[in-house]
Amino acid sequence: MTIDSILQPFQHFGVHLGLERIHKLLANLGNPHQQVPVIHVAGTNGKGSVCAYLSAVLTAAGYRVGRYTSPHLIDWNERICINEQPISLTELEQLLLQVQAAINPDEASPTQFEVITAAAWLYFAQQQVDIAVIEVGLGGRLDATNACSRPLVTVITSISREHWQVLGPTLADIANEKAGILKPGCPAVIGLLPPEALAVVEKRIQELGCPAIFPSPAIELKTPETQRTQRWVEYEGIRYPLPLWGEFQLMNSALAIASLQILQQQGWKISEEAIASGMANTKWPGRIQWTTWNNHQLLIDGAHNPAAAQVLRQYVDSSQISPPLLKGGQGGISWVMGMLSTKDHGDIFKALLKTGDRLFLVPVPDNSSADPQHLATLAQNICPDLAFCHVYPNLETALDAAFTQEQTLTVLCGSLYLIGHFLACRVR
């Protein structure tokens, strides 16, 4: 019995939002979610890195910290961690069998996400974690993680147009779903939101009487020791290193620090030394991450929605990119891309592509991939001055082709599942 074989039967039910099934399943397991203090994090982008910051700092502060995130990049066990260490594959198999045994065959079957979420709650309760950092899977209000009724802090990192087919067509609709994680009287930390979304969230905060904080982004410190490998920032007098790249991490790290300050007010012992140490050790793979392919330097990022694509383009255009990477190039970026069929392909291309760029398009393996030829036609219509646009049968041939071009910056992006495939190829 493997993890995939246990979870495969539940994949048939797809995305089916609602809390009734998860509540019944958790009740059958002894309500493990009620035994774990929780920080609950929602948002279109940034929620994963905020969870990573929180987990790393709380670990550095000496607590036993659970972290539940999705999706995984290579293996299912990445989703469930304690003190930054993924659950073993053997332990996860045993947990899933426990969850499977608790499912009532006479009732509606839980979805795959609900099964793995229940496994996470069960693991954290069994391991008696001090606190768990829980990332929303999709939306918030009807997401399986929203079974928690009294989080210590709720965080909404950002709201932009994604999963609109499920969450609703407008930013207000999407904001209403994200704001569904807010609970009466529970502190809330809110990121920079578009006005339409902010109005919905603020109304919900007022209705529920949530003490709310709206942090400003951290400020980057321009000091002599600030180099490409180590940048320092400051939020409300707290200085800390910021290992994750991209301008948006100034906001994400501020959200994490503001959440930690609320915990401090609640009696949690989190020193400034633990904050600096935890932030320095934060890792969040596949999001503006530098790596290599056959000894070539490569930037990888999911960039699976327009807002994330804008952030990526801002980063590659910024001074944070080391000049030697572009030395000798003829300008333009080489984009190696694949996207899922459900994504806003046109808006992502509009955010990323500029005159002189090169585009290498591939299918996303083992997923509902957009047709690369269709993407090529769309990209050329949106940016007719591309220097190059071609379709490849797989990622490996596309990367090899990209690195035969003049030396320039090469970026792999468009889907976290494609990034996961790339990382798995490097492991093999």
Coordinates of C-alpha atoms in Angstrom, one line a residue:
M1 CA 0.0 0.0 0.0
T2 CA 1.4 3.4 -1.0
I3 CA 0.3 7.0 -0.3
D4 CA -0.8 7.4 -4.0
S5 CA -2.8 4.1 -3.9
I6 CA -4.6 5.2 -0.6
L7 CA -5.4 8.7 -1.9
Q8 CA -6.2 7.8 -5.5
P9 CA -9.9 6.7 -4.9
F10 CA -10.6 10.1 -3.4
Q11 CA -9.2 12.1 -6.3
H12 CA -12.4 11.2 -8.2
F13 CA -14.3 13.7 -6.1
G14 CA -12.1 16.7 -7.1
V15 CA -12.7 20.1 -5.6
H16 CA -15.9 20.0 -3.6
L17 CA -15.9 22.7 -1.1
G18 CA -17.9 22.4 2.2
L19 CA -17.3 21.6 5.8
E20 CA -19.9 18.9 6.6
R21 CA -17.7 16.0 5.4
I22 CA -14.5 17.2 7.1
H23 CA -16.4 17.8 10.4
K24 CA -17.9 14.2 10.3
L25 CA -14.5 12.7 9.5
L26 CA -12.7 14.6 12.3
A27 CA -15.4 13.7 14.7
N28 CA -14.8 10.0 13.8
L29 CA -11.1 10.6 14.6
G30 CA -11.8 12.1 18.0
N31 CA -11.7 15.8 16.9
P32 CA -7.9 16.1 16.8
H33 CA -8.3 19.7 15.4
Q34 CA -9.7 20.8 18.7
Q35 CA -6.5 19.7 20.5
V36 CA -4.1 21.9 18.6
P37 CA -3.6 25.7 18.9
V38 CA -3.6 27.2 15.3
I39 CA -2.5 30.1 13.2
H40 CA -4.7 30.0 10.1
V41 CA -3.4 31.6 6.9
A42 CA -5.3 32.4 3.7
G43 CA -4.6 34.4 0.6
T44 CA -4.2 34.3 -3.2
N45 CA -0.4 34.6 -3.0
G46 CA 2.1 34.7 -0.2
K47 CA 0.4 32.4 2.3
G48 CA 3.0 29.6 1.9
S49 CA 5.9 31.9 2.6
V50 CA 4.1 33.5 5.6
C51 CA 3.6 29.9 6.9
A52 CA 7.2 29.2 6.3
Y53 CA 8.3 32.3 8.2
L54 CA 6.0 31.5 11.2
S55 CA 7.0 27.9 11.4
A56 CA 10.8 28.7 11.3
V57 CA 10.6 31.4 13.9
L58 CA 8.4 29.4 16.3
T59 CA 10.8 26.5 15.9
A60 CA 13.7 28.8 16.7
A61 CA 11.8 30.0 19.8
G62 CA 11.9 26.4 21.1
Y63 CA 8.3 25.3 20.4
R64 CA 7.1 22.1 18.8
V65 CA 5.6 23.4 15.6
G66 CA 3.3 21.7 13.1
R67 CA 3.0 23.1 9.6
Y68 CA 0.4 22.1 7.0
T69 CA 0.7 23.5 3.4
S70 CA -0.3 22.6 -0.1
P71 CA 0.4 21.7 -2.8
H72 CA 3.5 19.6 -2.5
L73 CA 6.3 19.8 -5.0
I74 CA 7.7 16.3 -5.1
D75 CA 6.1 14.1 -2.4
W76 CA 2.9 14.2 -0.4
N77 CA 4.8 14.2 2.9
E78 CA 6.1 17.8 2.2
R79 CA 2.7 19.0 3.2
I80 CA 2.9 17.9 6.8
C81 CA 5.9 19.0 8.9
I82 CA 7.0 19.3 12.5
N83 CA 9.8 21.7 13.3
E84 CA 10.6 22.0 9.5
Q85 CA 11.0 18.2 9.0
P86 CA 8.4 16.5 6.8
I87 CA 6.6 13.5 8.2
S88 CA 8.2 10.2 7.0
L89 CA 6.4 8.5 4.1
T90 CA 5.9 5.4 6.3
E91 CA 4.2 7.5 9.1
L92 CA 2.0 9.3 6.5
E93 CA 0.9 5.9 5.0
Q94 CA -0.1 4.7 8.5
L95 CA -2.0 8.0 9.2
L96 CA -3.9 7.8 6.0
L97 CA -4.9 4.3 6.7
Q98 CA -6.2 5.5 10.1
V99 CA -8.2 8.2 8.3
Q100 CA -9.5 5.8 5.7
A101 CA -10.7 3.5 8.5
A102 CA -12.7 6.4 10.0
I103 CA -14.7 7.1 6.9
N104 CA -18.3 6.0 7.1
P105 CA -19.1 4.2 3.8
D106 CA -22.7 5.1 4.2
E107 CA -22.0 8.9 4.0
A108 CA -20.7 11.2 1.3
S109 CA -17.0 10.4 0.7
P110 CA -14.5 13.1 1.6
T111 CA -12.3 14.6 -1.1
Q112 CA -8.6 13.9 -1.4
F113 CA -7.8 17.2 0.2
E114 CA -10.1 16.5 3.1
V115 CA -8.4 13.2 3.7
I116 CA -4.9 14.6 3.8
T117 CA -6.1 17.6 5.9
A118 CA -7.6 15.2 8.4
A119 CA -4.3 13.3 8.5
A120 CA -2.5 16.5 9.3
W121 CA -4.8 17.3 12.2
L122 CA -4.4 13.8 13.5
Y123 CA -0.6 13.8 13.3
F124 CA -0.3 17.1 15.0
A125 CA -2.6 16.0 17.8
Q126 CA -0.8 12.6 18.2
Q127 CA 2.6 14.4 18.2
Q128 CA 1.3 17.0 20.8
V129 CA 2.6 20.0 18.9
D130 CA 2.5 23.3 20.8
I131 CA 1.1 25.1 17.8
A132 CA 0.3 24.4 14.2
V133 CA 0.5 26.8 11.2
I134 CA -2.2 25.9 8.8
E135 CA -2.4 27.1 5.2
V136 CA -5.8 27.3 3.5
G137 CA -6.1 25.1 0.4
L138 CA -8.6 26.9 -1.7
G139 CA -10.6 30.0 -0.7
G140 CA -11.3 29.8 3.0
R141 CA -14.9 29.8 4.1
L142 CA -15.6 26.3 2.9
D143 CA -12.0 25.0 2.9
A144 CA -11.4 21.8 4.9
T145 CA -8.8 23.7 7.1
N146 CA -11.6 26.0 8.3
A147 CA -12.8 23.3 10.7
C148 CA -10.8 25.1 13.3
S149 CA -13.1 27.3 15.4
R150 CA -10.8 29.4 17.6
P151 CA -7.5 30.2 15.9
L152 CA -4.9 32.2 17.8
V153 CA -4.4 34.4 14.8
T154 CA -5.9 34.5 11.3
V155 CA -3.9 36.0 8.4
I156 CA -5.1 37.0 4.9
T157 CA -2.0 37.8 2.9
S158 CA -3.4 39.0 -0.4
I159 CA -6.5 38.8 -2.7
S160 CA -6.4 38.7 -6.5
R161 CA -8.4 37.0 -9.2
E162 CA -7.7 33.2 -9.1
H163 CA -9.9 30.1 -8.9
W164 CA -12.7 32.4 -9.9
Q165 CA -14.5 29.4 -11.4
V166 CA -15.0 28.1 -7.8
L167 CA -14.8 31.2 -5.6
G168 CA -16.8 33.7 -7.8
P169 CA -16.0 36.1 -10.7
T170 CA -15.3 39.3 -8.7
L171 CA -12.7 40.3 -6.2
A172 CA -15.5 40.9 -3.7
D173 CA -16.7 37.3 -4.2
I174 CA -13.2 36.0 -3.7
A175 CA -12.7 38.3 -0.6
N176 CA -15.9 37.0 0.9
E177 CA -14.5 33.4 0.7
K178 CA -11.1 34.4 2.1
A179 CA -12.7 36.3 4.9
G180 CA -14.6 33.2 5.9
I181 CA -11.6 32.1 8.0
L182 CA -12.1 35.1 10.4
K183 CA -13.7 34.1 13.7
P184 CA -15.5 36.1 16.3
G185 CA -13.1 38.0 18.5
C186 CA -10.0 36.3 17.0
P187 CA -7.1 38.6 16.1
A188 CA -6.6 39.2 12.3
V189 CA -3.6 40.3 10.4
I190 CA -4.4 41.6 6.9
G191 CA -2.1 42.3 4.0
L192 CA -2.4 44.9 1.2
L193 CA -5.7 44.2 -0.5
P194 CA -7.4 45.9 -3.5
P195 CA -10.1 48.4 -2.4
E196 CA -13.0 46.1 -3.5
A197 CA -11.6 43.2 -1.5
L198 CA -10.6 45.3 1.5
A199 CA -14.1 46.7 1.9
V200 CA -15.5 43.1 2.2
V201 CA -12.8 42.0 4.7
E202 CA -13.2 45.2 6.8
K203 CA -16.9 44.7 7.0
R204 CA -16.5 41.1 8.1
I205 CA -13.9 42.2 10.7
Q206 CA -16.3 44.7 12.1
E207 CA -19.2 42.2 12.2
L208 CA -17.1 39.6 14.1
G209 CA -15.3 42.1 16.4
C210 CA -11.9 40.9 15.4
P211 CA -8.9 42.9 16.7
A212 CA -7.2 43.7 13.3
I213 CA -3.8 44.8 12.2
F214 CA -3.0 46.0 8.7
P215 CA 0.9 46.0 8.6
S216 CA 3.0 48.1 6.3
P217 CA 5.7 46.3 4.4
A218 CA 9.1 45.9 6.1
I219 CA 11.8 48.4 5.1
E220 CA 14.9 47.1 3.4
L221 CA 18.1 48.3 5.1
K222 CA 20.7 49.7 2.9
T223 CA 23.9 48.8 4.8
P224 CA 27.4 47.9 3.6
E225 CA 26.9 44.3 4.5
T226 CA 23.7 44.1 2.4
Q227 CA 24.7 41.8 -0.5
R228 CA 22.9 39.5 -2.9
T229 CA 23.2 36.6 -0.5
Q230 CA 21.9 38.4 2.6
R231 CA 19.5 41.3 2.8
W232 CA 18.3 42.8 6.1
V233 CA 15.0 44.4 6.7
E234 CA 13.2 46.1 9.5
Y235 CA 9.6 46.0 10.7
E236 CA 8.5 48.1 13.7
G237 CA 12.0 48.2 15.1
I238 CA 12.7 44.5 14.7
R239 CA 15.6 43.8 12.3
Y240 CA 16.0 40.4 10.6
P241 CA 17.6 38.8 7.6
L242 CA 15.2 38.0 4.7
P243 CA 16.4 35.0 2.7
L244 CA 13.4 34.8 0.3
W245 CA 13.7 37.0 -2.7
G246 CA 11.2 39.3 -4.3
E247 CA 9.8 42.7 -3.3
F248 CA 6.6 41.1 -2.0
Q249 CA 8.5 39.3 0.8
L250 CA 8.8 42.7 2.5
M251 CA 5.0 42.5 3.0
N252 CA 4.9 38.8 3.7
S253 CA 7.6 39.0 6.4
A254 CA 5.8 41.9 8.0
L255 CA 2.6 39.8 8.2
A256 CA 4.5 37.0 9.9
I257 CA 6.2 39.4 12.4
A258 CA 2.8 41.1 13.2
S259 CA 1.3 37.7 13.8
L260 CA 4.2 36.7 16.1
Q261 CA 3.8 40.0 18.0
I262 CA 0.1 39.0 18.7
L263 CA 1.3 35.6 20.0
Q264 CA 3.8 37.5 22.3
Q265 CA 0.9 39.5 23.7
Q266 CA -0.9 36.2 24.3
G267 CA 2.1 35.0 26.4
W268 CA 4.1 33.1 23.9
K269 CA 7.9 33.5 24.4
I270 CA 9.4 34.6 21.2
S271 CA 12.6 36.7 21.5
E272 CA 14.1 39.0 18.8
E273 CA 17.0 36.5 18.6
A274 CA 14.5 33.7 17.7
I275 CA 12.9 36.0 15.1
A276 CA 16.2 36.8 13.5
S277 CA 17.4 33.2 13.6
G278 CA 14.1 31.8 12.3
M279 CA 13.8 34.3 9.5
A280 CA 17.4 33.6 8.4
N281 CA 16.7 29.8 8.2
T282 CA 13.4 30.1 6.4
K283 CA 13.1 28.0 3.2
W284 CA 10.3 27.9 0.8
P285 CA 11.3 26.0 -2.4
G286 CA 10.0 26.8 -5.8
R287 CA 9.2 30.5 -5.2
I288 CA 11.8 32.8 -6.7
Q289 CA 14.5 30.3 -6.0
W290 CA 17.9 30.2 -7.6
T291 CA 19.1 26.8 -8.7
T292 CA 21.1 25.2 -11.6
W293 CA 20.4 23.0 -14.6
N294 CA 23.5 21.2 -16.1
N295 CA 25.7 23.8 -14.5
H296 CA 23.7 26.7 -15.8
Q297 CA 22.2 29.2 -13.3
L298 CA 18.4 29.0 -13.4
L299 CA 15.6 31.0 -11.6
I300 CA 12.5 29.0 -10.8
D301 CA 9.1 30.2 -9.6
G302 CA 5.5 28.9 -9.7
A303 CA 4.0 32.2 -11.0
H304 CA 0.8 30.4 -11.6
N305 CA -1.5 33.5 -11.6
P306 CA -1.3 37.1 -12.9
A307 CA -0.5 38.6 -9.5
A308 CA 2.4 36.2 -9.0
A309 CA 3.6 36.7 -12.6
Q310 CA 3.7 40.5 -12.0
V311 CA 5.8 39.9 -8.9
L312 CA 8.2 37.6 -10.8
R313 CA 8.6 40.1 -13.6
Q314 CA 9.3 42.9 -11.1
Y315 CA 12.0 40.8 -9.6
V316 CA 13.8 39.9 -12.8
D317 CA 13.7 43.6 -13.8
S318 CA 15.1 44.6 -10.4
S319 CA 18.5 45.4 -9.1
Q320 CA 18.4 42.3 -7.0
I321 CA 19.5 40.3 -10.1
S322 CA 23.2 40.0 -10.1
P323 CA 24.7 41.7 -13.2
P324 CA 27.1 38.9 -14.1
L325 CA 24.1 36.7 -14.9
L326 CA 23.2 39.0 -17.8
K327 CA 26.7 39.8 -19.0
G328 CA 27.2 39.1 -22.6
G329 CA 23.6 38.6 -23.3
Q330 CA 21.6 40.3 -26.0
G331 CA 18.8 41.4 -23.7
G332 CA 15.5 39.8 -23.0
I333 CA 14.6 36.9 -20.8
S334 CA 14.4 33.2 -21.7
W335 CA 11.1 31.9 -20.2
V336 CA 10.6 28.2 -20.0
M337 CA 6.9 27.8 -19.2
G338 CA 4.0 25.4 -18.9
M339 CA 0.6 26.1 -17.4
L340 CA -2.5 24.3 -16.2
S341 CA -5.6 24.5 -18.4
T342 CA -7.6 26.3 -15.7
K343 CA -5.2 29.3 -15.4
D344 CA -5.5 32.8 -16.8
H345 CA -2.9 32.3 -19.5
G346 CA -3.4 35.6 -21.3
D347 CA -3.0 37.7 -18.2
I348 CA 0.0 35.8 -17.1
F349 CA 1.7 36.4 -20.4
K350 CA 0.8 40.1 -20.3
A351 CA 2.5 40.3 -16.9
L352 CA 5.7 38.4 -17.9
L353 CA 6.5 39.0 -21.6
K354 CA 8.3 41.9 -23.1
T355 CA 9.9 42.7 -26.5
G356 CA 12.9 40.6 -27.1
D357 CA 12.0 37.9 -24.7
R358 CA 12.3 34.2 -25.7
L359 CA 9.6 31.7 -24.9
F360 CA 10.0 27.9 -24.6
L361 CA 6.7 26.2 -24.0
V362 CA 6.1 22.7 -22.5
P363 CA 3.2 20.6 -21.2
V364 CA 2.8 20.1 -17.5
P365 CA 3.2 16.4 -16.9
D366 CA 0.6 14.4 -15.1
N367 CA -1.9 17.3 -14.8
S368 CA -4.6 19.0 -16.8
S369 CA -2.1 20.9 -18.9
A370 CA -2.8 23.8 -21.3
D371 CA -1.9 22.9 -24.9
P372 CA 1.5 24.4 -25.5
Q373 CA 0.7 25.2 -29.1
H374 CA -2.4 27.1 -28.1
L375 CA -0.2 29.0 -25.5
A376 CA 2.3 29.8 -28.3
T377 CA -0.4 31.3 -30.5
L378 CA -1.7 33.3 -27.6
A379 CA 1.7 34.6 -26.5
Q380 CA 2.6 35.8 -30.0
N381 CA -0.7 37.6 -30.2
I382 CA -0.1 39.3 -26.9
C383 CA 3.6 40.0 -27.4
P384 CA 4.3 40.0 -31.2
D385 CA 7.9 41.2 -30.7
L386 CA 9.1 38.1 -29.0
A387 CA 12.6 37.1 -30.2
F388 CA 11.7 33.4 -30.1
C389 CA 8.7 31.3 -29.4
H390 CA 8.7 27.5 -29.7
V391 CA 6.9 24.4 -28.3
Y392 CA 8.8 21.4 -26.9
P393 CA 7.6 17.9 -26.0
N394 CA 9.0 18.0 -22.5
L395 CA 10.8 20.2 -19.9
E396 CA 14.2 18.7 -20.4
T397 CA 14.5 19.5 -24.1
A398 CA 13.1 23.0 -23.5
L399 CA 15.7 23.7 -20.8
D400 CA 18.5 22.4 -23.0
A401 CA 17.3 24.6 -25.9
A402 CA 17.0 27.6 -23.6
F403 CA 20.6 27.4 -22.5
T404 CA 21.9 27.1 -26.1
Q405 CA 20.8 30.7 -26.6
E406 CA 23.0 33.7 -25.9
Q407 CA 23.9 34.0 -22.3
T408 CA 20.9 35.6 -20.6
L409 CA 18.6 35.1 -17.6
T410 CA 16.6 31.9 -17.9
V411 CA 13.4 31.5 -15.8
L412 CA 11.3 28.4 -15.4
C413 CA 7.8 29.2 -14.3
G414 CA 4.0 29.0 -14.9
S415 CA 3.0 26.1 -12.6
L416 CA 4.0 24.8 -9.2
Y417 CA 3.4 21.3 -10.6
L418 CA 5.9 22.0 -13.4
I419 CA 8.4 23.2 -10.7
G420 CA 7.8 20.1 -8.8
H421 CA 8.5 18.0 -11.9
F422 CA 11.7 19.9 -12.4
L423 CA 12.8 19.3 -8.8
A424 CA 11.9 15.6 -9.0
C425 CA 14.0 15.3 -12.2
R426 CA 17.0 16.8 -10.3
V427 CA 16.5 14.3 -7.4
R428 CA 16.5 11.3 -9.7

